[in-house]
XYZ file of C-alpha atoms in Angstrom:
724
model
C -45.887 -7.788 19.963
C -44.393 -10.664 21.953
C -45.137 -14.223 21.000
C -45.297 -15.250 24.660
C -48.808 -14.792 26.055
C -48.810 -14.452 29.821
C -52.527 -15.154 29.969
C -54.892 -16.549 27.339
C -57.378 -13.856 28.178
C -54.926 -11.005 28.091
C -53.384 -9.379 25.035
C -49.613 -9.751 24.612
C -48.023 -6.355 24.221
C -44.691 -4.630 24.297
C -43.186 -3.820 27.643
C -44.169 -0.333 28.704
C -47.101 0.032 26.273
C -50.307 1.097 27.980
C -53.312 -1.202 27.806
C -56.211 -0.447 25.496
C -59.501 0.595 27.042
C -62.140 -0.441 24.506
C -64.888 1.487 26.261
C -62.823 4.688 26.123
C -62.141 4.050 22.453
C -65.839 3.460 21.973
C -66.705 6.798 23.531
C -64.069 8.490 21.373
C -65.508 6.806 18.306
C -69.014 8.020 19.111
C -67.751 11.587 19.190
C -66.984 11.338 15.479
C -63.872 12.351 13.545
C -61.479 15.011 14.765
C -60.577 18.177 12.967
C -58.700 17.949 9.668
C -55.371 19.007 11.137
C -55.011 16.024 13.478
C -55.828 12.365 13.708
C -58.967 11.198 15.497
C -58.266 10.410 19.151
C -59.545 6.852 18.739
C -56.625 5.798 16.522
C -53.891 7.442 18.561
C -52.602 4.069 19.763
C -52.513 2.782 16.194
C -50.564 5.832 15.044
C -48.038 5.457 17.875
C -47.482 1.760 17.167
C -47.184 2.379 13.426
C -44.674 5.202 13.808
C -42.554 2.980 16.099
C -41.877 0.726 13.101
C -42.261 3.250 10.267
C -41.183 6.709 11.494
C -41.791 8.335 8.102
C -45.218 6.823 7.496
C -47.948 9.095 6.154
C -50.769 8.820 8.682
C -53.293 10.944 6.769
C -54.583 7.935 4.853
C -55.171 6.111 8.154
C -57.215 9.024 9.426
C -59.207 9.035 6.198
C -59.845 5.277 6.452
C -60.887 5.603 10.089
C -63.398 8.340 9.264
C -65.010 6.147 6.579
C -65.047 3.094 8.870
C -66.453 5.018 11.849
C -69.211 6.631 9.802
C -70.098 3.318 8.136
C -70.253 1.321 11.374
C -71.929 4.070 13.416
C -74.925 2.628 15.248
C -73.578 -0.934 15.104
C -72.548 -2.664 18.319
C -70.701 -5.857 19.144
C -72.241 -8.541 21.353
C -70.011 -7.306 24.174
C -71.727 -3.900 24.037
C -68.870 -1.809 22.607
C -69.397 0.200 19.425
C -68.484 -1.954 16.430
C -65.695 0.409 15.375
C -63.631 -0.898 18.305
C -63.161 -4.172 16.427
C -61.426 -2.814 13.279
C -59.430 -0.517 15.570
C -58.232 -3.482 17.656
C -57.393 -5.520 14.537
C -55.421 -2.618 13.101
C -53.558 -2.142 16.388
C -52.514 -5.821 16.394
C -51.063 -5.439 12.904
C -49.456 -2.097 13.722
C -47.620 -3.609 16.686
C -46.347 -6.373 14.417
C -44.936 -3.759 12.041
C -47.413 -3.901 9.157
C -47.082 -1.128 6.580
C -49.676 1.591 5.911
C -51.571 -0.160 3.104
C -52.270 -3.185 5.308
C -53.418 -0.986 8.207
C -55.696 0.994 5.908
C -57.322 -2.206 4.650
C -57.680 -3.594 8.177
C -59.598 -0.485 9.275
C -61.973 -1.061 6.361
C -62.034 -4.867 6.393
C -65.672 -5.162 7.565
C -67.163 -2.155 5.768
C -68.066 -3.918 2.521
C -69.362 -6.964 4.400
C -71.432 -5.196 7.083
C -72.260 -1.714 5.759
C -73.419 0.017 2.591
C -69.853 0.797 1.464
C -69.004 -0.863 -1.871
C -65.720 -2.097 -3.280
C -65.940 0.563 -5.983
C -66.036 3.250 -3.286
C -63.017 1.734 -1.532
C -61.132 1.568 -4.830
C -61.991 5.174 -5.697
C -60.902 6.462 -2.268
C -57.886 4.260 -1.475
C -56.708 2.549 -4.668
C -56.569 -0.947 -6.100
C -54.302 -2.502 -3.464
C -56.497 -1.585 -0.502
C -59.579 -2.659 -2.483
C -58.002 -6.061 -3.227
C -57.140 -6.653 0.443
C -60.622 -5.669 1.634
C -62.254 -7.883 -0.972
C -59.963 -10.779 -0.021
C -61.175 -10.866 3.604
C -64.846 -10.130 2.850
C -67.035 -13.137 3.653
C -69.425 -14.682 1.160
C -73.116 -14.390 1.956
C -74.869 -17.363 3.563
C -78.009 -16.458 1.681
C -76.117 -17.217 -1.556
C -73.976 -20.178 -0.486
C -75.852 -21.741 2.421
C -73.797 -24.300 4.367
C -70.954 -23.903 1.848
C -70.437 -20.244 2.782
C -67.631 -20.900 5.297
C -65.489 -23.266 3.184
C -66.026 -21.159 0.054
C -65.062 -18.017 1.997
C -61.800 -19.663 3.038
C -61.217 -20.812 -0.539
C -61.694 -17.209 -1.705
C -59.273 -15.916 0.967
C -56.633 -18.496 0.086
C -56.812 -17.684 -3.609
C -56.480 -13.991 -2.748
C -53.547 -14.827 -0.444
C -51.848 -16.499 -3.407
C -51.619 -13.055 -5.003
C -51.021 -11.058 -1.813
C -50.041 -12.638 1.518
C -51.277 -9.537 3.367
C -54.854 -10.810 2.928
C -54.209 -13.642 5.362
C -52.359 -11.329 7.750
C -55.529 -9.269 8.160
C -57.641 -12.395 8.565
C -55.365 -13.754 11.308
C -55.471 -10.483 13.254
C -59.248 -10.378 12.795
C -59.606 -13.894 14.204
C -57.281 -13.127 17.123
C -59.414 -10.205 18.296
C -62.586 -12.247 17.845
C -61.068 -15.053 19.920
C -60.111 -12.569 22.664
C -63.733 -11.472 22.940
C -65.323 -14.901 22.396
C -66.555 -15.123 25.992
C -69.849 -13.406 25.148
C -70.814 -16.215 22.735
C -72.764 -19.369 23.562
C -70.472 -22.282 24.584
C -71.354 -24.345 21.503
C -70.495 -21.435 19.188
C -67.255 -20.826 21.082
C -66.299 -24.466 20.522
C -67.159 -24.350 16.803
C -65.118 -21.193 16.179
C -62.235 -22.514 18.284
C -62.196 -25.784 16.308
C -61.972 -23.965 12.955
C -59.249 -21.739 14.425
C -57.333 -24.814 15.570
C -57.678 -26.697 12.280
C -57.193 -23.862 9.779
C -56.084 -20.491 11.152
C -53.342 -21.654 13.540
C -51.622 -23.804 10.868
C -51.839 -20.876 8.446
C -50.276 -18.564 11.037
C -47.472 -21.100 11.508
C -46.873 -21.418 7.770
C -46.778 -17.654 7.327
C -44.371 -17.391 10.252
C -46.584 -15.095 12.370
C -45.624 -16.712 15.675
C -46.890 -13.787 17.760
C -50.443 -14.455 16.573
C -50.096 -18.227 16.432
C -49.051 -18.698 20.068
C -51.823 -16.507 21.469
C -54.403 -18.206 19.261
C -53.141 -21.579 20.542
C -53.639 -20.518 24.154
C -57.118 -19.136 23.532
C -58.184 -22.302 21.699
C -56.613 -24.453 24.425
C -58.717 -22.722 27.093
C -61.941 -23.408 25.158
C -61.399 -26.903 23.768
C -59.475 -28.398 26.711
C -60.647 -26.455 29.782
C -59.538 -29.079 32.327
C -56.019 -29.362 30.910
C -55.866 -25.589 30.637
C -56.722 -25.155 34.335
C -54.189 -27.817 35.290
C -51.509 -26.025 33.251
C -52.541 -22.710 34.758
C -52.024 -24.155 38.238
C -48.588 -25.539 37.267
C -47.513 -22.112 35.992
C -48.873 -20.414 39.101
C -46.942 -22.772 41.385
C -43.720 -22.579 39.333
C -41.310 -25.363 40.205
C -38.476 -24.091 42.387
C -36.175 -27.098 42.048
C -32.776 -26.255 40.638
C -31.522 -22.830 39.546
C -33.915 -20.364 37.979
C -33.687 -19.005 34.471
C -32.660 -15.664 35.946
C -29.540 -17.226 37.502
C -28.485 -18.930 34.269
C -29.242 -15.759 32.266
C -26.783 -13.870 34.514
C -24.108 -16.528 33.849
C -24.701 -16.335 30.084
C -24.497 -12.521 30.069
C -21.213 -12.638 32.003
C -19.778 -15.274 29.641
C -20.604 -13.239 26.541
C -19.378 -10.009 28.108
C -16.024 -11.614 28.954
C -15.794 -12.843 25.334
C -16.397 -9.252 24.170
C -19.604 -10.231 22.316
C -22.305 -7.562 22.318
C -25.576 -9.397 22.921
C -28.937 -8.952 24.592
C -30.024 -11.920 26.739
C -33.691 -12.088 27.660
C -35.929 -14.739 29.193
C -38.774 -16.032 27.035
C -41.514 -17.561 29.212
C -43.274 -20.490 27.588
C -46.895 -19.861 26.704
C -49.643 -22.122 28.055
C -49.670 -24.701 25.251
C -45.878 -24.920 25.288
C -45.878 -25.581 29.052
C -48.605 -28.193 28.562
C -46.548 -30.023 25.917
C -43.379 -29.828 28.021
C -45.239 -31.228 31.046
C -46.565 -34.167 29.025
C -43.077 -34.857 27.643
C -40.986 -34.384 30.792
C -43.354 -35.115 33.652
C -42.112 -33.147 36.650
C -41.256 -29.570 35.707
C -38.135 -27.765 36.909
C -37.628 -24.029 37.073
C -35.701 -23.933 33.778
C -38.514 -25.763 31.956
C -40.840 -22.762 32.084
C -38.962 -20.706 29.538
C -36.010 -20.321 27.196
C -33.126 -17.899 26.933
C -33.159 -15.673 23.855
C -29.821 -14.169 22.775
C -30.083 -11.293 20.289
C -27.023 -10.072 18.365
C -26.263 -7.741 15.482
C -24.853 -9.952 12.706
C -25.179 -13.532 11.479
C -21.543 -14.252 12.362
C -22.209 -13.150 15.943
C -24.786 -15.950 16.273
C -22.108 -18.576 15.701
C -19.688 -16.731 18.001
C -22.291 -16.901 20.788
C -22.858 -20.600 20.042
C -19.126 -21.292 20.324
C -18.838 -19.531 23.676
C -21.869 -21.312 25.121
C -20.640 -24.726 23.977
C -17.184 -23.939 25.389
C -18.211 -22.588 28.786
C -21.245 -24.838 29.374
C -21.966 -28.470 28.617
C -23.905 -28.640 25.332
C -26.755 -31.078 24.750
C -25.774 -32.004 21.211
C -29.081 -33.677 20.340
C -30.870 -30.347 20.851
C -28.737 -28.377 18.366
C -30.459 -27.168 15.187
C -29.179 -24.632 12.661
C -32.109 -22.781 11.093
C -29.826 -19.975 9.903
C -27.947 -22.078 7.358
C -31.192 -23.900 6.500
C -34.176 -21.588 7.202
C -37.566 -23.160 7.796
C -40.168 -22.897 5.052
C -41.948 -20.094 6.965
C -38.874 -17.769 6.897
C -37.846 -18.688 10.474
C -34.114 -18.371 11.196
C -32.383 -19.070 14.496
C -29.819 -21.287 16.180
C -31.331 -23.679 18.714
C -29.217 -25.324 21.384
C -29.426 -26.462 24.995
C -26.715 -26.278 27.642
C -26.330 -27.740 31.116
C -24.900 -25.913 34.079
C -22.650 -27.350 36.788
C -25.649 -28.660 38.734
C -27.058 -30.434 35.674
C -29.925 -28.020 35.024
C -30.620 -27.844 31.264
C -31.832 -24.667 29.602
C -32.838 -24.172 25.978
C -31.214 -21.233 24.159
C -32.318 -19.458 20.989
C -29.699 -17.352 19.181
C -30.660 -14.927 16.416
C -30.122 -11.407 15.110
C -32.583 -8.600 15.833
C -33.866 -8.801 12.245
C -34.310 -12.580 12.513
C -36.229 -12.025 15.737
C -38.546 -9.549 14.056
C -39.274 -12.010 11.261
C -39.644 -14.883 13.747
C -42.322 -12.921 15.598
C -44.179 -11.303 12.701
C -43.400 -13.577 9.736
C -44.696 -12.174 6.450
C -46.014 -9.095 8.258
C -42.409 -8.075 8.975
C -41.757 -7.878 5.232
C -43.763 -4.673 4.986
C -45.128 -4.431 1.452
C -43.392 -7.448 -0.113
C -44.481 -6.450 -3.608
C -42.900 -2.990 -3.755
C -40.455 -2.890 -6.712
C -36.822 -2.648 -5.636
C -35.174 0.635 -6.708
C -38.178 1.430 -8.866
C -37.707 -1.644 -11.070
C -40.858 -3.506 -12.038
C -40.932 -7.285 -11.530
C -40.163 -9.317 -14.650
C -43.133 -9.884 -16.933
C -45.308 -7.916 -14.563
C -45.343 -10.815 -12.094
C -44.937 -10.460 -8.354
C -42.092 -12.440 -6.838
C -43.389 -14.126 -3.688
C -40.852 -13.361 -0.939
C -42.150 -16.072 1.365
C -41.321 -18.906 -1.041
C -44.359 -20.855 0.191
C -44.308 -24.108 -1.729
C -47.187 -25.245 0.484
C -49.312 -22.351 -0.779
C -48.575 -23.159 -4.413
C -49.599 -26.776 -3.807
C -52.748 -25.711 -1.985
C -53.774 -23.350 -4.772
C -53.150 -26.083 -7.330
C -55.272 -28.813 -5.748
C -58.135 -26.538 -4.647
C -59.038 -25.999 -8.302
C -59.801 -29.711 -8.606
C -61.797 -29.864 -5.353
C -64.994 -28.366 -6.740
C -67.170 -29.830 -3.971
C -67.092 -27.563 -0.849
C -67.093 -30.515 1.567
C -64.165 -32.142 -0.244
C -62.278 -28.846 -0.222
C -62.964 -28.235 3.486
C -61.958 -31.748 4.561
C -58.871 -31.790 2.347
C -57.800 -28.323 3.487
C -57.826 -29.373 7.139
C -55.897 -32.538 6.361
C -53.334 -30.604 4.300
C -52.787 -27.979 6.980
C -52.392 -30.687 9.628
C -49.119 -31.638 7.893
C -47.157 -28.847 9.477
C -43.627 -29.779 8.353
C -42.061 -29.700 4.917
C -39.172 -31.349 3.102
C -37.310 -30.383 -0.058
C -36.499 -32.970 -2.723
C -34.629 -32.410 -5.967
C -35.721 -33.794 -9.367
C -32.883 -35.266 -11.398
C -33.474 -32.715 -14.176
C -33.089 -29.743 -11.840
C -35.234 -27.557 -9.638
C -36.726 -28.293 -6.240
C -40.024 -29.715 -4.986
C -41.455 -28.768 -1.611
C -43.456 -31.646 -0.107
C -44.952 -32.389 3.307
C -43.154 -34.772 5.651
C -44.169 -38.343 4.831
C -44.557 -37.682 1.099
C -43.732 -40.529 -1.268
C -42.544 -40.872 -4.851
C -46.223 -40.792 -5.861
C -46.528 -37.291 -4.374
C -43.309 -36.172 -6.075
C -44.592 -37.456 -9.422
C -47.832 -35.474 -9.255
C -46.047 -32.394 -7.873
C -43.693 -32.397 -10.863
C -45.880 -33.646 -13.724
C -49.491 -33.121 -12.646
C -51.814 -35.465 -14.544
C -48.813 -36.637 -16.561
C -47.840 -38.664 -13.490
C -50.629 -41.137 -14.322
C -48.048 -42.860 -16.521
C -45.374 -43.115 -13.815
C -43.928 -46.630 -13.638
C -41.089 -46.270 -11.159
C -38.483 -43.997 -9.640
C -34.854 -43.713 -8.708
C -34.200 -42.199 -5.287
C -30.602 -41.026 -4.824
C -29.652 -43.113 -7.860
C -31.202 -46.351 -6.626
C -34.326 -47.932 -8.051
C -37.266 -47.546 -5.687
C -40.953 -48.343 -5.565
C -43.417 -45.494 -5.856
C -44.426 -46.075 -2.235
C -40.945 -45.071 -1.015
C -41.160 -42.329 1.617
C -38.877 -39.421 0.775
C -36.699 -37.523 3.212
C -35.318 -34.016 3.113
C -32.597 -33.640 0.477
C -33.433 -36.740 -1.600
C -32.800 -36.666 -5.357
C -35.687 -38.186 -7.311
C -35.791 -39.332 -10.927
C -39.326 -40.268 -11.937
C -39.726 -42.795 -14.735
C -42.716 -42.465 -17.046
C -44.071 -45.008 -19.505
C -43.635 -42.430 -22.246
C -41.820 -39.135 -22.453
C -38.345 -37.722 -22.034
C -37.870 -38.712 -18.384
C -37.501 -42.420 -19.255
C -33.898 -43.220 -19.974
C -33.229 -45.694 -22.800
C -31.743 -48.241 -20.408
C -34.576 -48.076 -17.906
C -36.945 -50.391 -19.703
C -35.890 -53.549 -17.955
C -34.451 -52.504 -14.615
C -37.162 -51.158 -12.360
C -39.400 -54.190 -12.009
C -43.043 -54.733 -12.648
C -44.416 -52.872 -9.679
C -45.302 -49.254 -9.177
C -45.916 -49.976 -5.500
C -45.507 -52.709 -2.952
C -48.488 -54.614 -4.249
C -46.671 -55.707 -7.390
C -49.833 -55.308 -9.449
C -48.444 -52.661 -11.811
C -46.656 -53.977 -14.890
C -43.865 -52.282 -16.794
C -41.925 -53.279 -19.889
C -39.056 -55.723 -19.536
C -36.231 -56.244 -21.970
C -37.477 -57.269 -25.372
C -40.660 -55.157 -25.149
C -41.210 -51.673 -26.429
C -40.236 -49.129 -23.786
C -42.915 -46.852 -25.146
C -45.756 -49.191 -24.149
C -48.276 -47.048 -22.303
C -48.767 -47.542 -18.568
C -52.322 -48.495 -17.619
C -52.683 -45.538 -15.263
C -52.638 -45.247 -11.466
C -53.774 -48.214 -9.423
C -56.105 -47.851 -6.404
C -53.167 -48.756 -4.150
C -51.557 -45.430 -5.041
C -54.124 -43.724 -2.830
C -52.571 -45.545 0.140
C -49.191 -43.976 -0.672
C -50.284 -40.446 -1.598
C -49.985 -37.813 1.128
C -50.598 -34.597 -0.808
C -54.129 -33.529 -1.735
C -53.032 -32.829 -5.321
C -51.954 -36.437 -5.786
C -55.006 -37.910 -4.067
C -57.459 -35.771 -6.027
C -55.744 -36.546 -9.353
C -55.627 -40.292 -8.663
C -59.225 -40.410 -7.442
C -60.328 -38.442 -10.508
C -58.582 -40.851 -12.892
C -60.023 -43.900 -11.140
C -63.520 -42.396 -11.242
C -63.159 -41.695 -14.962
C -61.783 -45.210 -15.611
C -63.931 -47.535 -13.479
C -62.763 -50.554 -15.458
C -59.348 -50.122 -13.824
C -60.864 -51.127 -10.476
C -61.979 -54.526 -11.756
C -59.772 -57.466 -10.808
C -59.133 -59.639 -13.878
C -60.789 -63.003 -13.765
C -58.256 -65.579 -12.613
C -60.356 -68.574 -11.578
C -59.796 -71.893 -13.409
C -61.401 -71.604 -16.836
C -63.416 -74.104 -18.785
C -61.352 -75.989 -21.375
C -63.036 -74.117 -24.201
C -62.148 -70.726 -22.750
C -58.377 -71.149 -22.741
C -55.669 -72.527 -24.914
C -53.676 -74.935 -22.780
C -50.017 -75.328 -23.471
C -49.678 -72.026 -25.386
C -46.125 -70.703 -25.217
C -45.763 -67.075 -24.210
C -43.242 -64.658 -25.629
C -41.057 -65.131 -22.542
C -40.258 -68.857 -23.118
C -42.939 -70.010 -20.687
C -46.081 -72.053 -21.191
C -49.183 -70.622 -19.494
C -52.927 -71.271 -19.278
C -54.267 -67.941 -20.579
C -56.424 -66.607 -23.424
C -54.822 -66.378 -26.853
C -54.586 -62.568 -26.771
C -52.888 -62.305 -23.355
C -49.374 -60.865 -23.065
C -46.817 -62.805 -21.034
C -44.041 -60.940 -19.223
C -41.169 -62.037 -17.052
C -41.221 -59.918 -13.902
C -38.405 -57.422 -13.846
C -38.266 -57.560 -10.029
C -36.850 -61.122 -9.953
C -36.140 -61.989 -13.657
C -36.860 -65.728 -13.470
C -34.892 -68.112 -15.665
C -35.097 -71.879 -16.206
C -35.226 -74.018 -14.145
C -36.548 -71.571 -11.451
C -39.796 -72.539 -9.761
C -42.204 -69.924 -11.178
C -45.802 -68.810 -10.894
C -47.885 -66.229 -12.753
C -50.620 -63.725 -12.005
C -53.162 -61.970 -14.193
C -52.876 -58.192 -13.899
C -54.884 -55.312 -15.300
C -55.105 -55.361 -19.072
C -55.241 -59.173 -19.177
C -51.441 -59.570 -19.089
C -49.646 -62.281 -17.112
C -46.509 -61.524 -15.120
C -44.289 -64.462 -14.228
C -42.400 -64.391 -10.899
C -39.971 -66.668 -9.151
C -41.867 -68.571 -6.448
C -39.774 -66.985 -3.675
C -40.271 -63.409 -4.977
C -41.770 -61.145 -2.319
C -44.324 -59.905 -4.867
C -45.961 -63.365 -4.880
C -47.012 -63.034 -1.255
C -48.375 -59.562 -1.841
C -50.383 -60.749 -4.857
C -51.855 -63.563 -2.777
C -52.733 -61.097 -0.004
C -54.674 -59.082 -2.580
C -56.739 -62.159 -3.432
C -55.164 -62.766 -6.847
C -55.271 -66.411 -7.922
C -52.075 -67.834 -9.479
C -51.888 -68.985 -13.096
C -50.126 -72.259 -13.929
C -46.764 -71.591 -15.581
C -44.095 -73.978 -16.906
C -40.915 -73.395 -18.827
C -40.733 -73.985 -22.580
C -37.965 -75.852 -24.383
C -35.981 -72.847 -25.649
C -32.495 -72.678 -24.161
C -31.914 -68.897 -24.257
C -32.919 -66.756 -21.295
C -32.529 -63.253 -19.971
C -31.569 -62.324 -16.406
C -30.744 -59.204 -14.353
C -27.777 -59.371 -11.970
C -26.525 -56.960 -9.303
C -22.780 -56.829 -8.675
C -21.563 -55.097 -5.496
C -17.901 -54.080 -5.463
C -15.290 -51.773 -4.050
C -14.268 -48.975 -6.390
C -10.983 -49.397 -8.266
C -9.523 -48.591 -11.709
C -10.450 -50.937 -14.628
C -13.183 -52.633 -12.575
C -15.836 -52.156 -15.279
C -13.530 -53.463 -17.988
C -12.690 -56.580 -15.944
C -16.335 -57.302 -15.189
C -17.506 -56.954 -18.786
C -14.595 -59.177 -19.907
C -15.672 -61.865 -17.413
C -19.243 -61.665 -18.694
C -18.156 -61.959 -22.330
C -15.845 -64.883 -21.527
C -18.794 -66.710 -19.953
C -20.666 -66.391 -23.258
C -23.338 -63.897 -22.075
C -24.427 -60.836 -24.067
C -24.963 -57.529 -22.239
C -28.389 -56.106 -23.058
C -28.094 -53.117 -20.711
C -25.768 -51.996 -17.933
C -25.878 -49.338 -15.244
C -23.124 -48.278 -12.827
C -24.242 -46.124 -9.914
C -22.054 -43.381 -8.409
C -19.731 -44.659 -5.643
C -21.098 -44.495 -2.094
C -18.643 -44.993 0.782
C -16.136 -46.481 -1.717
C -18.717 -49.061 -2.831
C -20.114 -49.348 -6.346
C -23.242 -51.115 -7.533
C -23.490 -52.486 -11.098
C -26.759 -53.625 -12.692
C -26.523 -55.864 -15.775
C -29.319 -57.295 -17.910
C -27.779 -60.254 -19.718
C -28.838 -62.665 -22.480
C -27.576 -66.207 -21.829
C -27.457 -68.989 -24.434
C -28.514 -71.467 -21.747
C -29.815 -70.986 -18.185
C -27.509 -73.781 -17.057
C -24.585 -71.385 -17.456
C -25.979 -68.840 -14.966
C -24.259 -70.276 -11.900
C -20.876 -70.327 -13.658
C -21.376 -66.749 -14.879
C -22.085 -65.520 -11.352
C -18.993 -67.328 -10.020
C -16.855 -65.740 -12.738
C -18.140 -62.280 -11.831
C -17.480 -62.889 -8.114
C -13.909 -63.874 -8.950
C -13.180 -60.424 -10.380
C -10.948 -58.591 -7.852
C -12.932 -56.053 -5.829
C -16.336 -57.730 -6.366
C -17.744 -59.023 -3.072
C -21.289 -60.011 -4.070
C -23.269 -60.971 -7.197
C -26.959 -61.774 -6.914
C -30.118 -62.068 -8.963
C -32.512 -59.144 -9.140
C -35.118 -59.264 -6.409
C -37.573 -56.858 -4.750
C -35.870 -54.633 -2.211
C -37.755 -53.124 0.750
C -38.700 -49.460 0.399
C -36.439 -47.260 2.470
């Protein structure tokens, strides 16, 4: 089944395959089953399509399933007037053309029997086995009489949970929706729009994530025609007119075939017309359309190595558009898609997009998980380890979805969150420092990574290192990042981390964390409301919202207005060598983001838990605190001479650099509390030192001594750095 729909109202089909006459099938269905020695006439097309992909398939079970479906649905009619049996037949034919195996086709023939007839799941299990029964149950809708308005979201929840155990459930549902969308014209306009909207928000993203492009593209066109009729008609007119400027795709296809033939590369070059939505997007992006904008060239070869050989010839004999090159063979997309994408320009400047893939890659690109056949069949008769099924699609998105849906007990919350989750149609991979991989949507932050890795344990997250550098929890991650998440307690907090991350779990600076001299095991107060602004995954948002709801006191801003003289103890010295106006039981902390020392101009802020964090006046966290409406607390320095400070030293890598730096520090009379040297990047090395000085007056001399060390080009105080 081709992914390129030539008309939203017409079914895409293989070249040379005869069209399906539903009325003829209906008449054949009314005649009842055929004799035992041959298949019923009504499923002849299904049998032909199935045998094209599976020549040795046993078709007797299909005939048996058809007989049960036909007898069960006899007397039922669709709104279009055809006998109802034509619907399961059409759904099964869609899957057969995609290459689905026999079990899936058997279940698709029976997918409406339990829902709409007197057939029970026990009967299906007795006749066709547990697998077929599971698939039929997975796509069976829940009754409105039992669930009311929640029937639709709860039905989708049930299907998704079933899909988590067997992806074939969703394959049947997608084919079912495609046939319903093809015949939606008999419905009232308002019902057409409602069904099209759900298809757009839920089914099309699921088809994309399962890699079933053949169904996804046709569903997109059908939805486009219903939800945007004016744009659809405009696009239809553009396709009908077909721009004639420049060479046609046919001309360039001839040149490509000749080039590959002369290079002795066996390849099939075909033209892939863009479907309606693709043309619409290209028109919005490019404005005036040229002849080569209405399609792409698809080059099919036998082996992976041949793909790169074709790429080399095209880039040698044509002018490549380097910005358009993407290698999805070396790095497949999360939905199994593999292909080389490039674009080349001819002598006249006409640019054409080219897709290069093997025949097997093309089959998977069109049919996605359906092309896997039965993905749970043991290899060489071996049972999966521990009786578990290995999911061949590696859908991290599905694992995340199944995880958060358990927490979304309210149907409205589930339905809204599901649509928002599926709208994030791209995925990145990040790597925890302790091994493994996390799949996250594009735009995910360290907050999302924390909840993906630790679940509710992420409530105690106090910071992160991204690619070895300290980062706020609001930092947006990109594909390939390495993430080390720092918790208030537990094995992921390194002994030297206690004083180097800063006091903020996000850009607001309102989270506190231990600084040097405090116990590293001090418990974090839990997620702040600002984390919701940084969370992109439903799992993180639901977990944070749940914690905040269970701990309403965390939402209260500590009182920070001037207090009556009897309510405070003026002139009380805090543990950090500062004098503050706070209650006796308050904890005073020097902010790790800027590590103030005498005689810095400082200010303090009350944070959750009644603690006071002290910042340098020029620290960027001060402005953010003020923007949040936090009132400052008066802070002055005490008379103790000792102080603690964090310094960053930037240097070029060389032998004995660390020894020379530590010698300079010791000579200046400072004690090293903790030190961290990051891996070299572009021959540059970053050192982080937390130092105890006998007197703050010696800080300037210490920094000069460190700068004088050969190879060191910058030494500066710790300060907030912008999230990358």
